[in-house]
mmCIF file of N, CA and C in Angstrom:
data_model
loop_
_atom_site.group_PDB
_atom_site.id
_atom_site.type_symbol
_atom_site.label_atom_id
_atom_site.label_comp_id
_atom_site.label_asym_id
_atom_site.label_seq_id
_atom_site.Cartn_x
_atom_site.Cartn_y
_atom_site.Cartn_z
ATOM 1 N N MET S 7 -18.380 6.064 42.501
ATOM 2 C CA MET S 7 -19.201 7.203 42.873
ATOM 3 C C MET S 7 -20.646 6.937 42.448
ATOM 4 N N PRO S 8 -21.635 7.201 43.326
ATOM 5 C CA PRO S 8 -23.035 7.012 42.971
ATOM 6 C C PRO S 8 -23.424 7.914 41.801
ATOM 7 N N GLY S 9 -24.485 7.523 41.095
ATOM 8 C CA GLY S 9 -24.980 8.317 39.980
ATOM 9 C C GLY S 9 -25.616 9.618 40.443
ATOM 10 N N PRO S 10 -26.014 10.472 39.483
ATOM 11 C CA PRO S 10 -26.586 11.775 39.836
ATOM 12 C C PRO S 10 -27.971 11.679 40.478
ATOM 13 N N PHE S 11 -28.656 10.554 40.292
ATOM 14 C CA PHE S 11 -29.983 10.373 40.888
ATOM 15 C C PHE S 11 -30.052 9.003 41.536
ATOM 16 N N THR S 12 -30.422 8.978 42.802
ATOM 17 C CA THR S 12 -30.568 7.724 43.539
ATOM 18 C C THR S 12 -31.845 7.813 44.358
ATOM 19 N N THR S 13 -32.562 6.702 44.442
ATOM 20 C CA THR S 13 -33.806 6.704 45.203
ATOM 21 C C THR S 13 -33.946 5.414 45.999
ATOM 22 N N ARG S 14 -34.670 5.509 47.098
ATOM 23 C CA ARG S 14 -34.916 4.353 47.967
ATOM 24 C C ARG S 14 -36.288 4.544 48.607
ATOM 25 N N THR S 15 -36.979 3.445 48.831
ATOM 26 C CA THR S 15 -38.272 3.496 49.503
ATOM 27 C C THR S 15 -38.148 2.888 50.892
ATOM 28 N N LEU S 16 -38.593 3.640 51.885
ATOM 29 C CA LEU S 16 -38.656 3.154 53.264
ATOM 30 C C LEU S 16 -40.062 2.639 53.530
ATOM 31 N N THR S 17 -40.188 1.605 54.319
ATOM 32 C CA THR S 17 -41.493 1.147 54.795
ATOM 33 C C THR S 17 -41.569 1.489 56.274
ATOM 34 N N ILE S 18 -42.589 2.251 56.622
ATOM 35 C CA ILE S 18 -42.782 2.711 57.992
ATOM 36 C C ILE S 18 -44.092 2.127 58.502
ATOM 37 N N SER S 19 -44.052 1.478 59.652
ATOM 38 C CA SER S 19 -45.268 0.981 60.291
ATOM 39 C C SER S 19 -45.656 1.969 61.377
ATOM 40 N N SER S 20 -46.737 2.704 61.129
ATOM 41 C CA SER S 20 -47.142 3.762 62.053
ATOM 42 C C SER S 20 -48.144 3.280 63.102
ATOM 43 N N GLY S 21 -48.581 2.054 62.996
ATOM 44 C CA GLY S 21 -49.490 1.503 64.004
ATOM 45 C C GLY S 21 -50.916 1.989 63.844
ATOM 46 N N SER S 22 -51.689 1.864 64.898
ATOM 47 C CA SER S 22 -53.117 2.191 64.834
ATOM 48 C C SER S 22 -53.450 3.495 65.552
ATOM 49 N N SER S 23 -52.454 4.351 65.746
ATOM 50 C CA SER S 23 -52.715 5.655 66.353
ATOM 51 C C SER S 23 -52.082 6.731 65.478
ATOM 52 N N GLU S 24 -52.505 7.963 65.670
ATOM 53 C CA GLU S 24 -51.926 9.078 64.935
ATOM 54 C C GLU S 24 -50.486 9.251 65.378
ATOM 55 N N THR S 25 -49.587 9.463 64.417
ATOM 56 C CA THR S 25 -48.172 9.503 64.760
ATOM 57 C C THR S 25 -47.413 10.590 64.006
ATOM 58 N N VAL S 26 -46.334 11.002 64.641
ATOM 59 C CA VAL S 26 -45.296 11.796 63.991
ATOM 60 C C VAL S 26 -44.030 10.953 64.133
ATOM 61 N N THR S 27 -43.497 10.482 63.005
ATOM 62 C CA THR S 27 -42.353 9.586 63.014
ATOM 63 C C THR S 27 -41.134 10.333 62.481
ATOM 64 N N ASP S 28 -40.080 10.387 63.263
ATOM 65 C CA ASP S 28 -38.855 11.076 62.873
ATOM 66 C C ASP S 28 -38.101 10.238 61.841
ATOM 67 N N LEU S 29 -37.879 10.809 60.665
ATOM 68 C CA LEU S 29 -37.186 10.137 59.569
ATOM 69 C C LEU S 29 -35.762 10.651 59.374
ATOM 70 N N THR S 30 -35.323 11.557 60.231
ATOM 71 C CA THR S 30 -34.041 12.235 60.026
ATOM 72 C C THR S 30 -32.879 11.255 59.929
ATOM 73 N N ARG S 31 -32.816 10.306 60.820
ATOM 74 C CA ARG S 31 -31.717 9.338 60.805
ATOM 75 C C ARG S 31 -31.711 8.538 59.503
ATOM 76 N N ALA S 32 -32.893 8.100 59.072
ATOM 77 C CA ALA S 32 -32.980 7.341 57.814
ATOM 78 C C ALA S 32 -32.551 8.208 56.634
ATOM 79 N N CYS S 33 -32.890 9.499 56.651
ATOM 80 C CA CYS S 33 -32.464 10.410 55.585
ATOM 81 C C CYS S 33 -30.950 10.546 55.570
ATOM 82 N N LYS S 34 -30.350 10.705 56.743
ATOM 83 C CA LYS S 34 -28.891 10.853 56.833
ATOM 84 C C LYS S 34 -28.178 9.576 56.385
ATOM 85 N N GLU S 35 -28.701 8.426 56.774
ATOM 86 C CA GLU S 35 -28.104 7.155 56.360
ATOM 87 C C GLU S 35 -28.175 6.984 54.844
ATOM 88 N N PHE S 36 -29.325 7.345 54.273
ATOM 89 C CA PHE S 36 -29.490 7.275 52.820
ATOM 90 C C PHE S 36 -28.469 8.173 52.124
ATOM 91 N N LEU S 37 -28.296 9.396 52.620
ATOM 92 C CA LEU S 37 -27.367 10.341 52.000
ATOM 93 C C LEU S 37 -25.919 9.899 52.122
ATOM 94 N N THR S 38 -25.564 9.182 53.186
ATOM 95 C CA THR S 38 -24.204 8.665 53.332
ATOM 96 C C THR S 38 -23.853 7.788 52.136
ATOM 97 N N GLU S 39 -24.807 6.996 51.676
ATOM 98 C CA GLU S 39 -24.598 6.119 50.529
ATOM 99 C C GLU S 39 -24.826 6.832 49.202
ATOM 100 N N ALA S 40 -25.894 7.610 49.121
ATOM 101 C CA ALA S 40 -26.333 8.155 47.833
ATOM 102 C C ALA S 40 -25.586 9.405 47.402
ATOM 103 N N ALA S 41 -25.242 10.276 48.327
ATOM 104 C CA ALA S 41 -24.669 11.567 47.950
ATOM 105 C C ALA S 41 -23.182 11.484 47.654
ATOM 106 N N GLY S 42 -22.478 10.582 48.299
ATOM 107 C CA GLY S 42 -21.050 10.456 48.052
ATOM 108 C C GLY S 42 -20.288 11.757 48.261
ATOM 109 N N GLY S 43 -20.700 12.546 49.258
ATOM 110 C CA GLY S 43 -20.013 13.794 49.565
ATOM 111 C C GLY S 43 -20.381 14.965 48.671
ATOM 112 N N ARG S 44 -21.337 14.771 47.765
ATOM 113 C CA ARG S 44 -21.709 15.828 46.807
ATOM 114 C C ARG S 44 -22.804 16.742 47.341
ATOM 115 N N ASP S 45 -22.900 17.908 46.731
ATOM 116 C CA ASP S 45 -24.023 18.822 46.963
ATOM 117 C C ASP S 45 -25.195 18.351 46.121
ATOM 118 N N GLY S 46 -26.403 18.674 46.573
ATOM 119 C CA GLY S 46 -27.583 18.327 45.801
ATOM 120 C C GLY S 46 -28.844 18.586 46.594
ATOM 121 N N LEU S 47 -29.877 17.850 46.252
ATOM 122 C CA LEU S 47 -31.181 17.983 46.896
ATOM 123 C C LEU S 47 -31.699 16.619 47.313
ATOM 124 N N LEU S 48 -32.278 16.566 48.491
ATOM 125 C CA LEU S 48 -32.983 15.372 48.962
ATOM 126 C C LEU S 48 -34.468 15.672 48.899
ATOM 127 N N ASN S 49 -35.189 14.822 48.182
ATOM 128 C CA ASN S 49 -36.643 14.925 48.165
ATOM 129 C C ASN S 49 -37.201 13.786 48.998
ATOM 130 N N VAL S 50 -38.108 14.116 49.896
ATOM 131 C CA VAL S 50 -38.783 13.139 50.746
ATOM 132 C C VAL S 50 -40.255 13.194 50.343
ATOM 133 N N PHE S 51 -40.821 12.061 49.945
ATOM 134 C CA PHE S 51 -42.186 12.027 49.407
ATOM 135 C C PHE S 51 -42.942 10.841 49.982
ATOM 136 N N VAL S 52 -44.152 11.080 50.436
ATOM 137 C CA VAL S 52 -45.017 10.007 50.919
ATOM 138 C C VAL S 52 -46.196 9.886 49.947
ATOM 139 N N PRO S 53 -46.285 8.763 49.198
ATOM 140 C CA PRO S 53 -47.323 8.606 48.184
ATOM 141 C C PRO S 53 -48.647 8.087 48.763
ATOM 142 N N HIS S 54 -49.155 8.809 49.723
ATOM 143 C CA HIS S 54 -50.422 8.432 50.358
ATOM 144 C C HIS S 54 -51.295 9.672 50.466
ATOM 145 N N ALA S 55 -52.595 9.499 50.325
ATOM 146 C CA ALA S 55 -53.536 10.626 50.341
ATOM 147 C C ALA S 55 -53.871 11.099 51.747
ATOM 148 N N THR S 56 -53.307 10.464 52.763
ATOM 149 C CA THR S 56 -53.670 10.814 54.142
ATOM 150 C C THR S 56 -52.461 10.989 55.049
ATOM 151 N N ALA S 57 -51.313 11.361 54.488
ATOM 152 C CA ALA S 57 -50.106 11.557 55.292
ATOM 153 C C ALA S 57 -49.294 12.695 54.696
ATOM 154 N N GLY S 58 -48.376 13.232 55.479
ATOM 155 C CA GLY S 58 -47.552 14.333 55.002
ATOM 156 C C GLY S 58 -46.161 14.288 55.594
ATOM 157 N N ILE S 59 -45.328 15.212 55.131
ATOM 158 C CA ILE S 59 -43.947 15.351 55.599
ATOM 159 C C ILE S 59 -43.825 16.736 56.231
ATOM 160 N N ALA S 60 -43.298 16.794 57.459
ATOM 161 C CA ALA S 60 -43.128 18.063 58.163
ATOM 162 C C ALA S 60 -41.696 18.202 58.646
ATOM 163 N N LEU S 61 -41.231 19.438 58.716
ATOM 164 C CA LEU S 61 -39.949 19.760 59.348
ATOM 165 C C LEU S 61 -40.280 20.428 60.666
ATOM 166 N N ILE S 62 -40.071 19.702 61.760
ATOM 167 C CA ILE S 62 -40.397 20.244 63.081
ATOM 168 C C ILE S 62 -39.382 19.761 64.106
ATOM 169 N N GLU S 63 -39.410 20.391 65.257
ATOM 170 C CA GLU S 63 -38.629 19.917 66.389
ATOM 171 C C GLU S 63 -39.370 18.725 66.990
ATOM 172 N N THR S 64 -38.630 17.690 67.352
ATOM 173 C CA THR S 64 -39.256 16.530 68.003
ATOM 174 C C THR S 64 -38.673 16.351 69.395
ATOM 175 N N GLY S 65 -39.378 15.619 70.222
ATOM 176 C CA GLY S 65 -38.872 15.282 71.544
ATOM 177 C C GLY S 65 -39.135 16.323 72.609
ATOM 178 N N ALA S 66 -39.609 17.503 72.230
ATOM 179 C CA ALA S 66 -39.886 18.551 73.214
ATOM 180 C C ALA S 66 -41.376 18.867 73.272
ATOM 181 N N GLY S 67 -42.190 17.996 72.663
ATOM 182 C CA GLY S 67 -43.634 18.182 72.679
ATOM 183 C C GLY S 67 -44.213 18.748 71.403
ATOM 184 N N SER S 68 -43.371 19.212 70.479
ATOM 185 C CA SER S 68 -43.880 19.807 69.246
ATOM 186 C C SER S 68 -44.622 18.798 68.380
ATOM 187 N N ASP S 69 -44.186 17.545 68.410
ATOM 188 C CA ASP S 69 -44.876 16.526 67.626
ATOM 189 C C ASP S 69 -46.305 16.331 68.149
ATOM 190 N N ALA S 70 -46.477 16.262 69.468
ATOM 191 C CA ALA S 70 -47.820 16.147 70.057
ATOM 192 C C ALA S 70 -48.625 17.428 69.805
ATOM 193 N N ASP S 71 -47.936 18.584 69.865
ATOM 194 C CA ASP S 71 -48.614 19.855 69.584
ATOM 195 C C ASP S 71 -49.128 19.898 68.147
ATOM 196 N N LEU S 72 -48.340 19.370 67.207
ATOM 197 C CA LEU S 72 -48.783 19.342 65.812
ATOM 198 C C LEU S 72 -50.047 18.505 65.664
ATOM 199 N N LEU S 73 -50.055 17.310 66.264
ATOM 200 C CA LEU S 73 -51.258 16.468 66.185
ATOM 201 C C LEU S 73 -52.450 17.147 66.850
ATOM 202 N N ALA S 74 -52.224 17.835 67.979
ATOM 203 C CA ALA S 74 -53.309 18.557 68.657
ATOM 204 C C ALA S 74 -53.832 19.695 67.778
ATOM 205 N N ALA S 75 -52.930 20.409 67.114
ATOM 206 C CA ALA S 75 -53.345 21.506 66.231
ATOM 207 C C ALA S 75 -54.171 20.972 65.062
ATOM 208 N N LEU S 76 -53.763 19.833 64.510
ATOM 209 C CA LEU S 76 -54.539 19.237 63.421
ATOM 210 C C LEU S 76 -55.928 18.829 63.906
ATOM 211 N N HIS S 77 -56.013 18.327 65.139
ATOM 212 C CA HIS S 77 -57.323 17.984 65.707
ATOM 213 C C HIS S 77 -58.198 19.225 65.871
ATOM 214 N N THR S 78 -57.591 20.333 66.273
ATOM 215 C CA THR S 78 -58.347 21.569 66.441
ATOM 216 C C THR S 78 -58.846 22.082 65.092
ATOM 217 N N MET S 79 -57.963 22.102 64.102
ATOM 218 C CA MET S 79 -58.333 22.601 62.773
ATOM 219 C C MET S 79 -59.216 21.624 62.009
ATOM 220 N N LEU S 80 -58.971 20.342 62.191
ATOM 221 C CA LEU S 80 -59.636 19.295 61.414
ATOM 222 C C LEU S 80 -60.173 18.221 62.355
ATOM 223 N N PRO S 81 -61.286 18.483 63.031
ATOM 224 C CA PRO S 81 -61.817 17.497 63.980
ATOM 225 C C PRO S 81 -62.187 16.175 63.296
ATOM 226 N N ALA S 82 -61.959 15.091 63.991
ATOM 227 C CA ALA S 82 -62.299 13.758 63.474
ATOM 228 C C ALA S 82 -63.736 13.447 63.851
ATOM 229 N N ASP S 83 -64.667 14.086 63.140
ATOM 230 C CA ASP S 83 -66.089 13.861 63.407
ATOM 231 C C ASP S 83 -66.822 13.580 62.094
ATOM 232 N N ASP S 84 -68.131 13.700 62.094
ATOM 233 C CA ASP S 84 -68.913 13.302 60.922
ATOM 234 C C ASP S 84 -69.198 14.437 59.939
ATOM 235 N N ARG S 85 -68.488 15.540 60.009
ATOM 236 C CA ARG S 85 -68.743 16.672 59.105
ATOM 237 C C ARG S 85 -68.217 16.457 57.685
ATOM 238 N N TRP S 86 -67.358 15.472 57.477
ATOM 239 C CA TRP S 86 -66.646 15.317 56.223
ATOM 240 C C TRP S 86 -67.451 14.550 55.182
ATOM 241 N N GLN S 87 -67.350 14.964 53.939
ATOM 242 C CA GLN S 87 -68.042 14.293 52.831
ATOM 243 C C GLN S 87 -67.448 12.910 52.561
ATOM 244 N N HIS S 88 -66.153 12.801 52.705
ATOM 245 C CA HIS S 88 -65.451 11.532 52.496
ATOM 246 C C HIS S 88 -65.710 10.668 53.735
ATOM 247 N N ARG S 89 -66.483 9.586 53.602
ATOM 248 C CA ARG S 89 -66.979 8.891 54.782
ATOM 249 C C ARG S 89 -66.582 7.425 54.932
ATOM 250 N N HIS S 90 -65.736 6.879 54.079
ATOM 251 C CA HIS S 90 -65.369 5.475 54.313
ATOM 252 C C HIS S 90 -64.337 5.403 55.438
ATOM 253 N N GLY S 91 -64.133 4.205 55.957
ATOM 254 C CA GLY S 91 -63.140 4.031 57.023
ATOM 255 C C GLY S 91 -63.715 4.342 58.391
ATOM 256 N N SER S 92 -62.825 4.572 59.340
ATOM 257 C CA SER S 92 -63.256 4.836 60.712
ATOM 258 C C SER S 92 -63.940 6.202 60.801
ATOM 259 N N PRO S 93 -64.737 6.430 61.853
ATOM 260 C CA PRO S 93 -65.431 7.717 61.991
ATOM 261 C C PRO S 93 -64.444 8.894 61.960
ATOM 262 N N GLY S 94 -64.769 9.900 61.160
ATOM 263 C CA GLY S 94 -63.919 11.078 61.043
ATOM 264 C C GLY S 94 -62.770 10.926 60.073
ATOM 265 N N HIS S 95 -62.681 9.778 59.383
ATOM 266 C CA HIS S 95 -61.565 9.513 58.481
ATOM 267 C C HIS S 95 -61.466 10.536 57.345
ATOM 268 N N GLY S 96 -62.554 11.167 56.989
ATOM 269 C CA GLY S 96 -62.526 12.166 55.920
ATOM 270 C C GLY S 96 -61.532 13.271 56.198
ATOM 271 N N ARG S 97 -61.339 13.621 57.449
ATOM 272 C CA ARG S 97 -60.374 14.674 57.788
ATOM 273 C C ARG S 97 -58.955 14.273 57.440
ATOM 274 N N ASP S 98 -58.668 12.962 57.469
ATOM 275 C CA ASP S 98 -57.321 12.497 57.114
ATOM 276 C C ASP S 98 -56.968 12.852 55.670
ATOM 277 N N HIS S 99 -57.996 12.913 54.813
ATOM 278 C CA HIS S 99 -57.770 13.240 53.407
ATOM 279 C C HIS S 99 -57.550 14.731 53.185
ATOM 280 N N VAL S 100 -57.805 15.542 54.202
ATOM 281 C CA VAL S 100 -57.576 16.986 54.122
ATOM 282 C C VAL S 100 -56.206 17.349 54.704
ATOM 283 N N VAL S 101 -55.677 16.506 55.566
ATOM 284 C CA VAL S 101 -54.390 16.776 56.226
ATOM 285 C C VAL S 101 -53.289 17.164 55.235
ATOM 286 N N PRO S 102 -53.120 16.467 54.072
ATOM 287 C CA PRO S 102 -52.022 16.836 53.175
ATOM 288 C C PRO S 102 -52.109 18.257 52.602
ATOM 289 N N ALA S 103 -53.264 18.895 52.695
ATOM 290 C CA ALA S 103 -53.352 20.295 52.281
ATOM 291 C C ALA S 103 -52.656 21.204 53.294
ATOM 292 N N PHE S 104 -52.500 20.738 54.524
ATOM 293 C CA PHE S 104 -51.855 21.499 55.589
ATOM 294 C C PHE S 104 -50.437 20.998 55.878
ATOM 295 N N VAL S 105 -50.238 19.697 55.748
ATOM 296 C CA VAL S 105 -48.924 19.077 55.906
ATOM 297 C C VAL S 105 -48.656 18.368 54.583
ATOM 298 N N PRO S 106 -47.921 19.017 53.668
ATOM 299 C CA PRO S 106 -47.779 18.473 52.315
ATOM 300 C C PRO S 106 -47.089 17.113 52.296
ATOM 301 N N PRO S 107 -47.330 16.338 51.237
ATOM 302 C CA PRO S 107 -46.762 14.993 51.160
ATOM 303 C C PRO S 107 -45.300 14.959 50.709
ATOM 304 N N HIS S 108 -44.619 16.106 50.738
ATOM 305 C CA HIS S 108 -43.246 16.137 50.251
ATOM 306 C C HIS S 108 -42.458 17.268 50.898
ATOM 307 N N ALA S 109 -41.144 17.134 50.838
ATOM 308 C CA ALA S 109 -40.223 18.205 51.229
ATOM 309 C C ALA S 109 -38.961 18.024 50.407
ATOM 310 N N THR S 110 -38.393 19.116 49.952
ATOM 311 C CA THR S 110 -37.123 19.087 49.236
ATOM 312 C C THR S 110 -36.121 19.876 50.058
ATOM 313 N N LEU S 111 -35.005 19.238 50.380
ATOM 314 C CA LEU S 111 -34.052 19.780 51.344
ATOM 315 C C LEU S 111 -32.651 19.868 50.745
ATOM 316 N N PRO S 112 -31.871 20.885 51.137
ATOM 317 C CA PRO S 112 -30.519 21.025 50.614
ATOM 318 C C PRO S 112 -29.560 20.002 51.233
ATOM 319 N N VAL S 113 -28.651 19.549 50.402
ATOM 320 C CA VAL S 113 -27.578 18.652 50.820
ATOM 321 C C VAL S 113 -26.266 19.332 50.418
ATOM 322 N N ILE S 114 -25.407 19.577 51.381
ATOM 323 C CA ILE S 114 -24.125 20.238 51.128
ATOM 324 C C ILE S 114 -23.007 19.300 51.572
ATOM 325 N N GLY S 115 -22.114 18.997 50.652
ATOM 326 C CA GLY S 115 -21.009 18.091 50.969
ATOM 327 C C GLY S 115 -21.486 16.727 51.437
ATOM 328 N N GLY S 116 -22.640 16.290 50.919
ATOM 329 C CA GLY S 116 -23.184 14.982 51.284
ATOM 330 C C GLY S 116 -23.982 14.956 52.571
ATOM 331 N N ARG S 117 -24.111 16.124 53.216
ATOM 332 C CA ARG S 117 -24.803 16.181 54.509
ATOM 333 C C ARG S 117 -26.098 16.973 54.406
ATOM 334 N N LEU S 118 -27.124 16.469 55.060
ATOM 335 C CA LEU S 118 -28.412 17.135 55.118
ATOM 336 C C LEU S 118 -28.279 18.437 55.893
ATOM 337 N N GLU S 119 -28.700 19.536 55.302
ATOM 338 C CA GLU S 119 -28.588 20.855 55.928
ATOM 339 C C GLU S 119 -29.908 21.227 56.592
ATOM 340 N N LEU S 120 -30.047 20.849 57.843
ATOM 341 C CA LEU S 120 -31.218 21.204 58.633
ATOM 342 C C LEU S 120 -30.824 22.228 59.680
ATOM 343 N N GLY S 121 -31.807 22.988 60.158
ATOM 344 C CA GLY S 121 -31.565 23.881 61.280
ATOM 345 C C GLY S 121 -31.335 23.064 62.543
ATOM 346 N N THR S 122 -30.828 23.703 63.561
ATOM 347 C CA THR S 122 -30.441 23.029 64.802
ATOM 348 C C THR S 122 -31.537 22.126 65.350
ATOM 349 N N TRP S 123 -32.764 22.585 65.359
ATOM 350 C CA TRP S 123 -33.839 21.817 65.992
ATOM 351 C C TRP S 123 -34.788 21.171 64.988
ATOM 352 N N GLN S 124 -34.455 21.211 63.713
ATOM 353 C CA GLN S 124 -35.340 20.640 62.704
ATOM 354 C C GLN S 124 -35.124 19.139 62.540
ATOM 355 N N SER S 125 -36.236 18.431 62.414
ATOM 356 C CA SER S 125 -36.229 17.009 62.082
ATOM 357 C C SER S 125 -37.177 16.798 60.912
ATOM 358 N N VAL S 126 -36.903 15.796 60.097
ATOM 359 C CA VAL S 126 -37.762 15.421 58.983
ATOM 360 C C VAL S 126 -38.723 14.363 59.514
ATOM 361 N N CYS S 127 -40.027 14.630 59.426
ATOM 362 C CA CYS S 127 -41.002 13.733 60.057
ATOM 363 C C CYS S 127 -42.136 13.346 59.118
ATOM 364 N N LEU S 128 -42.563 12.101 59.251
ATOM 365 C CA LEU S 128 -43.780 11.612 58.626
ATOM 366 C C LEU S 128 -44.927 11.910 59.582
ATOM 367 N N VAL S 129 -45.964 12.584 59.085
ATOM 368 C CA VAL S 129 -47.152 12.884 59.887
ATOM 369 C C VAL S 129 -48.279 12.027 59.337
ATOM 370 N N ASP S 130 -48.783 11.134 60.171
ATOM 371 C CA ASP S 130 -49.794 10.173 59.737
ATOM 372 C C ASP S 130 -50.963 10.183 60.721
ATOM 373 N N THR S 131 -52.099 10.699 60.284
ATOM 374 C CA THR S 131 -53.289 10.733 61.146
ATOM 375 C C THR S 131 -54.271 9.621 60.822
ATOM 376 N N ASN S 132 -53.967 8.813 59.824
ATOM 377 C CA ASN S 132 -54.880 7.762 59.378
ATOM 378 C C ASN S 132 -54.669 6.490 60.194
ATOM 379 N N LYS S 133 -55.586 6.223 61.105
ATOM 380 C CA LYS S 133 -55.492 5.031 61.956
ATOM 381 C C LYS S 133 -55.873 3.753 61.216
ATOM 382 N N ASP S 134 -56.440 3.899 60.020
ATOM 383 C CA ASP S 134 -56.889 2.739 59.251
ATOM 384 C C ASP S 134 -55.786 2.110 58.403
ATOM 385 N N ASN S 135 -54.659 2.794 58.233
ATOM 386 C CA ASN S 135 -53.583 2.293 57.371
ATOM 387 C C ASN S 135 -52.264 2.380 58.130
ATOM 388 N N ALA S 136 -51.820 1.258 58.651
ATOM 389 C CA ALA S 136 -50.628 1.256 59.514
ATOM 390 C C ALA S 136 -49.313 1.235 58.743
ATOM 391 N N ASP S 137 -49.335 0.856 57.478
ATOM 392 C CA ASP S 137 -48.098 0.729 56.718
ATOM 393 C C ASP S 137 -47.983 1.845 55.688
ATOM 394 N N ARG S 138 -46.855 2.555 55.737
ATOM 395 C CA ARG S 138 -46.609 3.692 54.851
ATOM 396 C C ARG S 138 -45.304 3.502 54.102
ATOM 397 N N GLN S 139 -45.283 4.019 52.897
ATOM 398 C CA GLN S 139 -44.073 4.060 52.098
ATOM 399 C C GLN S 139 -43.591 5.512 52.066
ATOM 400 N N VAL S 140 -42.295 5.707 52.199
ATOM 401 C CA VAL S 140 -41.693 7.030 52.074
ATOM 402 C C VAL S 140 -40.545 6.898 51.092
ATOM 403 N N ARG S 141 -40.588 7.698 50.026
ATOM 404 C CA ARG S 141 -39.526 7.645 49.024
ATOM 405 C C ARG S 141 -38.519 8.750 49.278
ATOM 406 N N LEU S 142 -37.251 8.358 49.388
ATOM 407 C CA LEU S 142 -36.143 9.292 49.508
ATOM 408 C C LEU S 142 -35.430 9.317 48.166
ATOM 409 N N SER S 143 -35.221 10.506 47.620
ATOM 410 C CA SER S 143 -34.535 10.649 46.334
ATOM 411 C C SER S 143 -33.474 11.720 46.433
ATOM 412 N N PHE S 144 -32.266 11.391 45.998
ATOM 413 C CA PHE S 144 -31.176 12.365 45.984
ATOM 414 C C PHE S 144 -30.844 12.708 44.547
ATOM 415 N N LEU S 145 -30.751 13.990 44.273
ATOM 416 C CA LEU S 145 -30.325 14.488 42.978
ATOM 417 C C LEU S 145 -29.115 15.378 43.221
ATOM 418 N N GLY S 146 -27.984 15.007 42.631
ATOM 419 C CA GLY S 146 -26.782 15.799 42.876
ATOM 420 C C GLY S 146 -25.763 15.660 41.784
#
């Protein structure tokens, strides 16, 4: 039986465009090994200052809608004080205030308890950093 705490780091290559990457399958695969049929909590954490974790519906346009909403709220222009990187990159450092870098989710009987249309997603608006780490941790 696995121990009460297990963790794994995923490496995600998000490319050179803004992305919403569905992590649900990777979370479920991790829990198959880590949870051993137990109840507990899954924490999903991205240790980057310009990315976040969202629970949204994917595949029906919501992922594109989320990126569009972030563009509306946080335009990629020269208004930002943080100015290194590509033009408008300062807004990427504000994104985690709206899409937090973590989510803690219930696990019942070793299975991730999501709503019917919920997916666990990495939201990455930083075109300057294509490689991301996502830490999955199970406590049960």
